[in-house]
C-alpha positions as a printed NumPy array, in Angstrom:
array([[ 75.681, 106.176, 112.18 ],
       [ 74.216, 109.665, 112.035],
       [ 73.989, 109.512, 108.236],
       [ 72.162, 106.189, 108.369],
       [ 69.765, 107.419, 111.048],
       [ 69.005, 110.573, 109.06 ],
       [ 68.077, 108.278, 106.185],
       [ 65.568, 106.444, 108.358],
       [ 67.702, 103.361, 109.032],
       [ 67.102, 101.622, 112.355],
       [ 70.317, 100.768, 114.203],
       [ 70.819,  98.443, 117.156],
       [ 73.791,  99.048, 119.47 ],
       [ 74.807,  95.645, 120.75 ],
       [ 77.568,  93.72 , 122.452],
       [ 78.593,  92.591, 118.957],
       [ 78.823,  96.116, 117.537],
       [ 76.206,  98.158, 115.7  ],
       [ 73.736,  95.882, 113.924],
       [ 71.926,  97.054, 110.784],
       [ 69.175,  94.638, 109.793],
       [ 68.331,  94.483, 106.11 ],
       [ 64.695,  93.485, 106.711],
       [ 63.573,  97.061, 107.339],
       [ 62.086,  99.759, 105.085],
       [ 65.407, 101.538, 104.499],
       [ 67.667,  98.49 , 104.567],
       [ 68.483,  98.955, 100.867],
       [ 69.705, 102.494, 101.592],
       [ 72.077, 101.166, 104.249],
       [ 73.275,  98.436, 101.893],
       [ 74.028, 100.985,  99.151],
       [ 76.163, 103.094, 101.506],
       [ 78.023, 100.275, 103.244],
       [ 78.82 ,  97.793, 100.487],
       [ 81.677,  98.175,  98.006],
       [ 80.814,  99.354,  94.517],
       [ 81.899,  97.277,  91.515],
       [ 81.451,  99.794,  88.753],
       [ 81.154,  98.271,  85.264],
       [ 83.977,  98.75 ,  82.768],
       [ 82.049, 100.966,  80.343],
       [ 83.836, 101.868,  77.095],
       [ 82.712, 103.415,  73.841],
       [ 83.324, 101.893,  70.402],
       [ 86.887, 103.277,  70.335],
       [ 87.748, 101.825,  73.743],
       [ 87.628, 105.097,  75.679],
       [ 85.985, 104.949,  79.141],
       [ 82.501, 106.449,  79.385],
       [ 82.619, 109.052,  82.161],
       [ 80.207, 108.448,  85.055],
       [ 77.569, 110.995,  86.003],
       [ 79.402, 111.797,  89.249],
       [ 81.804, 109.342,  90.899],
       [ 82.038, 105.558,  90.986],
       [ 82.385, 104.832,  94.708],
       [ 80.458, 105.992,  97.758],
       [ 81.313, 103.288, 100.279],
       [ 81.023, 105.251, 103.529],
       [ 82.431, 102.409, 105.611],
       [ 85.724, 102.634, 103.686],
       [ 85.769, 106.42 , 103.623],
       [ 85.17 , 106.595, 107.355],
       [ 87.432, 103.72 , 108.355],
       [ 84.638, 101.544, 109.761],
       [ 84.776,  97.759, 109.46 ],
       [ 81.583,  96.267, 108.048],
       [ 80.908,  92.523, 108.146],
       [ 77.962,  91.08 , 106.183],
       [ 76.124,  88.348, 108.096],
       [ 74.045,  85.771, 106.221],
       [ 72.952,  83.537, 109.121],
       [ 71.119,  84.117, 112.418],
       [ 73.259,  85.103, 115.399],
       [ 72.597,  86.179, 118.973],
       [ 73.28 ,  89.607, 120.442],
       [ 72.146,  91.786, 123.317],
       [ 71.444,  95.486, 123.006],
       [ 73.512,  97.942, 125.035],
       [ 73.251, 101.639, 125.803],
       [ 75.631, 104.244, 124.467],
       [ 76.959, 107.329, 126.182],
       [ 78.72 , 110.503, 125.128],
       [ 82.175, 111.338, 126.397],
       [ 83.288, 114.804, 127.446],
       [ 85.749, 116.4  , 125.064],
       [ 88.554, 118.46 , 126.5  ],
       [ 89.272, 121.558, 124.433],
       [ 92.836, 121.79 , 123.212],
       [ 94.957, 124.526, 121.781],
       [ 93.446, 126.264, 118.762],
       [ 95.87 , 126.492, 115.859],
       [ 95.378, 129.887, 114.219],
       [ 98.575, 130.293, 112.171],
       [ 96.993, 128.334, 109.339],
       [ 95.866, 129.7  , 105.974],
       [ 93.871, 128.139, 103.157],
       [ 94.682, 129.471,  99.711],
       [ 91.573, 130.987,  98.119],
       [ 91.838, 131.406,  94.372],
       [ 89.604, 133.897,  92.595],
       [ 88.845, 131.008,  90.257],
       [ 86.288, 129.172,  92.432],
       [ 87.416, 125.748,  93.657],
       [ 84.876, 123.422,  95.251],
       [ 87.566, 121.74 ,  97.324],
       [ 88.455, 125.062,  98.954],
       [ 84.967, 125.198, 100.434],
       [ 85.13 , 121.616, 101.634],
       [ 88.567, 122.229, 103.178],
       [ 87.321, 125.258, 105.069],
       [ 84.22 , 123.383, 106.231],
       [ 86.27 , 120.425, 107.494],
       [ 88.689, 122.71 , 109.364],
       [ 85.803, 124.638, 110.921],
       [ 84.343, 121.34 , 112.102],
       [ 87.729, 119.954, 113.159],
       [ 87.02 , 119.872, 116.905],
       [ 84.59 , 117.015, 116.265],
       [ 87.514, 114.877, 115.084],
       [ 90.439, 115.998, 117.24 ],
       [ 91.071, 118.007, 120.373],
       [ 92.941, 120.74 , 118.506],
       [ 90.532, 122.971, 116.564],
       [ 91.989, 124.679, 113.512],
       [ 90.972, 128.251, 112.796],
       [ 92.17 , 128.923, 109.273],
       [ 92.335, 132.251, 107.482],
       [ 92.004, 132.849, 103.749],
       [ 95.132, 133.565, 101.748],
       [ 94.285, 135.36 ,  98.514],
       [ 96.567, 136.197,  95.596],
       [ 97.319, 139.787,  96.614],
       [ 98.486, 138.829, 100.105],
       [100.559, 135.942,  98.762],
       [102.299, 138.153,  96.216],
       [103.295, 140.597,  98.96 ],
       [105.415, 137.901, 100.628],
       [106.635, 137.692, 104.262],
       [104.183, 134.839, 104.804],
       [106.099, 133.088, 107.593],
       [105.566, 136.121, 109.812],
       [101.849, 135.26 , 109.825],
       [101.511, 131.554, 109.124],
       [103.094, 128.219, 110.029],
       [101.022, 126.275, 107.51 ],
       [ 99.484, 127.107, 104.165],
       [ 97.051, 124.676, 102.532],
       [ 96.358, 124.699,  98.796],
       [ 93.124, 122.783,  98.076],
       [ 92.548, 120.621,  95.015],
       [ 92.776, 122.802,  91.901],
       [ 94.523, 122.674,  88.541],
       [ 98.067, 124.055,  88.626],
       [ 97.348, 126.497,  85.781],
       [ 94.368, 127.995,  87.629],
       [ 96.464, 128.471,  90.774],
       [ 99.361, 130.104,  88.955],
       [ 97.562, 132.15 ,  86.295],
       [ 94.014, 132.657,  87.576],
       [ 91.649, 134.565,  85.308],
       [ 93.134, 136.191,  82.211],
       [ 93.557, 139.944,  82.186],
       [ 90.471, 141.648,  80.785],
       [ 88.051, 138.853,  81.681],
       [ 87.453, 140.06 ,  85.249],
       [ 88.199, 143.12 ,  87.377],
       [ 91.997, 143.654,  87.524],
       [ 92.216, 142.707,  91.206],
       [ 90.65 , 139.319,  90.411],
       [ 93.036, 138.313,  87.62 ],
       [ 96.522, 136.894,  87.408],
       [ 96.471, 134.123,  90.008],
       [ 99.485, 133.751,  92.263],
       [101.78 , 134.664,  89.412],
       [105.558, 134.467,  89.58 ],
       [105.736, 136.701,  92.661],
       [103.193, 134.666,  94.616],
       [104.877, 131.409,  93.66 ],
       [108.246, 132.784,  94.76 ],
       [106.741, 134.012,  98.037],
       [105.419, 130.511,  98.768],
       [108.803, 129.008,  98.004],
       [110.495, 131.49 , 100.355],
       [107.867, 130.672, 102.998],
       [108.798, 126.987, 102.877],
       [112.546, 127.535, 102.623],
       [112.425, 129.73 , 105.734],
       [110.687, 126.993, 107.763],
       [107.026, 127.015, 106.755],
       [104.921, 124.026, 105.736],
       [102.914, 123.838, 102.535],
       [100.159, 121.224, 102.231],
       [ 99.02 , 120.541,  98.667],
       [ 95.884, 118.509,  98.065],
       [ 95.427, 116.336,  94.987],
       [ 96.004, 118.322,  91.736],
       [ 97.551, 121.229,  93.663],
       [100.546, 118.948,  94.228],
       [101.474, 119.478,  90.567],
       [101.755, 123.213,  91.235],
       [104.388, 122.675,  93.939],
       [106.279, 120.063,  91.937],
       [106.484, 122.332,  88.895],
       [107.091, 125.685,  90.576],
       [109.532, 124.528,  93.255],
       [111.327, 122.029,  91.   ],
       [110.803, 119.254,  93.522],
       [112.604, 115.941,  92.802],
       [109.272, 114.204,  92.253],
       [107.197, 113.368,  89.205],
       [103.604, 112.335,  88.583],
       [103.763, 108.975,  86.798],
       [100.255, 109.489,  85.366],
       [101.049, 112.804,  83.688],
       [100.281, 112.707,  79.991],
       [ 98.581, 109.308,  80.066],
       [ 95.424, 108.788,  78.033],
       [ 92.203, 107.785,  79.755],
       [ 92.547, 104.376,  78.158],
       [ 95.846, 104.009,  80.036],
       [ 94.881, 105.402,  83.445],
       [ 91.447, 106.375,  84.729],
       [ 90.098, 106.689,  88.273],
       [ 86.9  , 108.763,  88.156],
       [ 86.161, 108.984,  91.87 ],
       [ 87.262, 105.661,  93.353],
       [ 88.487, 104.328,  96.681],
       [ 91.926, 102.726,  96.576],
       [ 93.936, 100.758,  99.124],
       [ 97.086, 102.373, 100.549],
       [ 99.932, 101.179, 102.752],
       [100.96 , 103.667, 105.452],
       [104.332, 104.237, 107.117],
       [103.053, 104.221, 110.692],
       [106.414, 105.478, 111.978],
       [105.928, 108.896, 110.389],
       [104.433, 111.561, 112.716],
       [101.825, 112.471, 110.096],
       [100.587, 108.856, 110.252],
       [100.   , 108.959, 114.015],
       [ 96.804, 107.06 , 114.81 ],
       [ 96.591, 105.53 , 111.33 ],
       [ 96.458, 101.79 , 110.603],
       [ 99.111, 100.233, 108.375],
       [ 96.506,  99.84 , 105.64 ],
       [ 94.154, 102.66 , 104.75 ],
       [ 92.408, 104.219, 101.757],
       [ 92.711, 107.127,  99.358],
       [ 89.904, 108.909,  97.54 ],
       [ 91.262, 109.189,  93.996],
       [ 89.761, 111.473,  91.349],
       [ 91.947, 113.165,  88.729],
       [ 94.769, 112.396,  91.137],
       [ 98.551, 112.36 ,  90.706],
       [100.691, 109.351,  91.599],
       [104.258, 110.026,  92.706],
       [107.763, 108.685,  92.36 ],
       [111.198, 110.234,  92.918],
       [112.435, 111.771,  89.674],
       [116.   , 112.512,  90.792],
       [117.622, 109.677,  92.791],
       [120.421, 112.006,  93.919],
       [117.78 , 114.026,  95.787],
       [115.966, 111.01 ,  97.202],
       [117.001, 111.818, 100.771],
       [114.733, 114.883, 100.608],
       [111.676, 112.724,  99.975],
       [109.874, 110.496, 102.449],
       [106.954, 108.289, 101.458],
       [104.125, 108.386, 104.008],
       [101.556, 106.375, 102.048],
       [101.873, 104.261,  98.913],
       [ 99.842, 101.874,  96.804],
       [100.446,  98.121,  97.278],
       [103.062,  96.655,  94.974],
       [101.629,  93.178,  94.468],
       [ 97.901,  93.681,  94.14 ],
       [ 95.297,  95.852,  92.459],
       [ 94.676,  98.775,  94.839],
       [ 91.007,  99.154,  93.851],
       [ 88.639,  98.717,  96.789],
       [ 85.482, 100.344,  95.452],
       [ 84.543, 102.018,  92.186],
       [ 86.399, 101.882,  88.855],
       [ 90.105, 101.933,  88.009],
       [ 91.892, 101.485,  84.696],
       [ 95.677, 101.039,  84.58 ],
       [ 96.114,  99.75 ,  88.124],
       [ 99.582,  98.436,  87.212],
       [100.824, 102.03 ,  86.863],
       [100.038, 102.739,  90.523],
       [101.518,  99.644,  92.104],
       [104.362, 100.468,  94.469],
       [104.068, 104.203,  93.762],
       [103.504, 106.922,  96.354],
       [100.166, 108.473,  97.312],
       [101.47 , 110.867,  99.991],
       [104.94 , 112.399, 100.248],
       [106.884, 114.713, 102.512],
       [109.52 , 116.705, 100.604],
       [112.008, 118.909, 102.412],
       [112.827, 122.325, 100.952],
       [115.293, 124.512, 102.815],
       [114.215, 124.642, 106.465],
       [110.626, 123.699, 105.666],
       [108.679, 120.976, 103.934],
       [105.952, 120.312, 101.433],
       [103.309, 117.625, 101.882],
       [102.042, 116.286,  98.563],
       [ 98.69 , 114.512,  98.89 ],
       [ 97.921, 112.505,  95.757],
       [ 94.29 , 112.345,  96.875],
       [ 91.716, 114.431,  98.738],
       [ 92.069, 113.456, 102.431],
       [ 89.004, 115.54 , 103.369],
       [ 86.835, 114.545, 100.395],
       [ 83.36 , 116.121, 100.709],
       [ 83.655, 115.973, 104.481],
       [ 83.233, 112.173, 104.265],
       [ 86.692, 110.567, 104.229],
       [ 87.17 , 110.383, 107.997],
       [ 89.582, 107.475, 107.484],
       [ 92.181, 109.902, 106.105],
       [ 91.386, 112.92 , 108.28 ],
       [ 94.281, 112.044, 110.655],
       [ 96.803, 112.404, 107.822],
       [ 95.479, 115.861, 107.004],
       [ 95.166, 117.121, 110.581],
       [ 98.475, 115.587, 111.673],
       [100.223, 117.407, 108.831],
       [ 98.817, 120.674, 110.169],
       [ 99.661, 119.955, 113.81 ],
       [103.073, 118.553, 112.974],
       [103.782, 121.644, 110.906],
       [102.913, 123.942, 113.788],
       [105.215, 122.138, 116.228],
       [107.918, 121.971, 113.56 ],
       [107.839, 125.697, 112.81 ],
       [107.715, 126.953, 116.333]])
């Protein structure tokens, strides 16, 4: 509602919910944010998709988990007042670190911003510290942290960073073999690693997890989701899904899609969210190759030694907008803290 009001949209709080009339100066703005986008299937002469300027979906109602019902006929309602409740501060979780690569990653900034603003969405504020390459390489991470979050970034950038000679020596090399090993030892000793979107590939590759990305190596003509909102089915019995509905969404952009690669290790893997098996998961935006996603996993928990790795095949905190999937992200952090201690 705050976003709409900042855009000049007049809202009416009623006994039927919040009413947004379209016959107002900024009604078109509200319509653009609340309706689902049906992006055209744009291809060049060779059949390759034409990349959009930015993304193909910005349906805030889906991202924020708000039900919107279009009304095309007159109906009666009465306006009501709204009040603000008093939040009760909870325990601040400080044994959390966000990996900060020397190769700038936009998602790292968004992750830090969302965590800093976390008290607005739950009663347990998260005060995260930065984990840079040097500290990671030194090891002994479980002595300082319960949870380490790796934001969305290409696996190669995380592991290798800047090449030697291109930057100051202390800014090159990425995590390297020693940092990767230190993260593995952190998890095996009881820590929790949360990997967002493309960072999941780093954990799969470096820790030899029994999981594979079914979209790896596919051409854009075979699979393409350039910033779209997809439908997911959630295992509500999992602690990370606490407070989530059985059907939710995922913000998908250059995102992996998971399946178990080694059936003998399947007991180590638990699916928390998956794409529907019998229908196209696209809710808003543009998606090519929907059949490759059907029945596959969007969010996994993989055990490793005494700890676990959460693989998010999407960005649950996308641009500070995807409130619908915030619970999955925050629950993973809170669950990790109670698990480790």
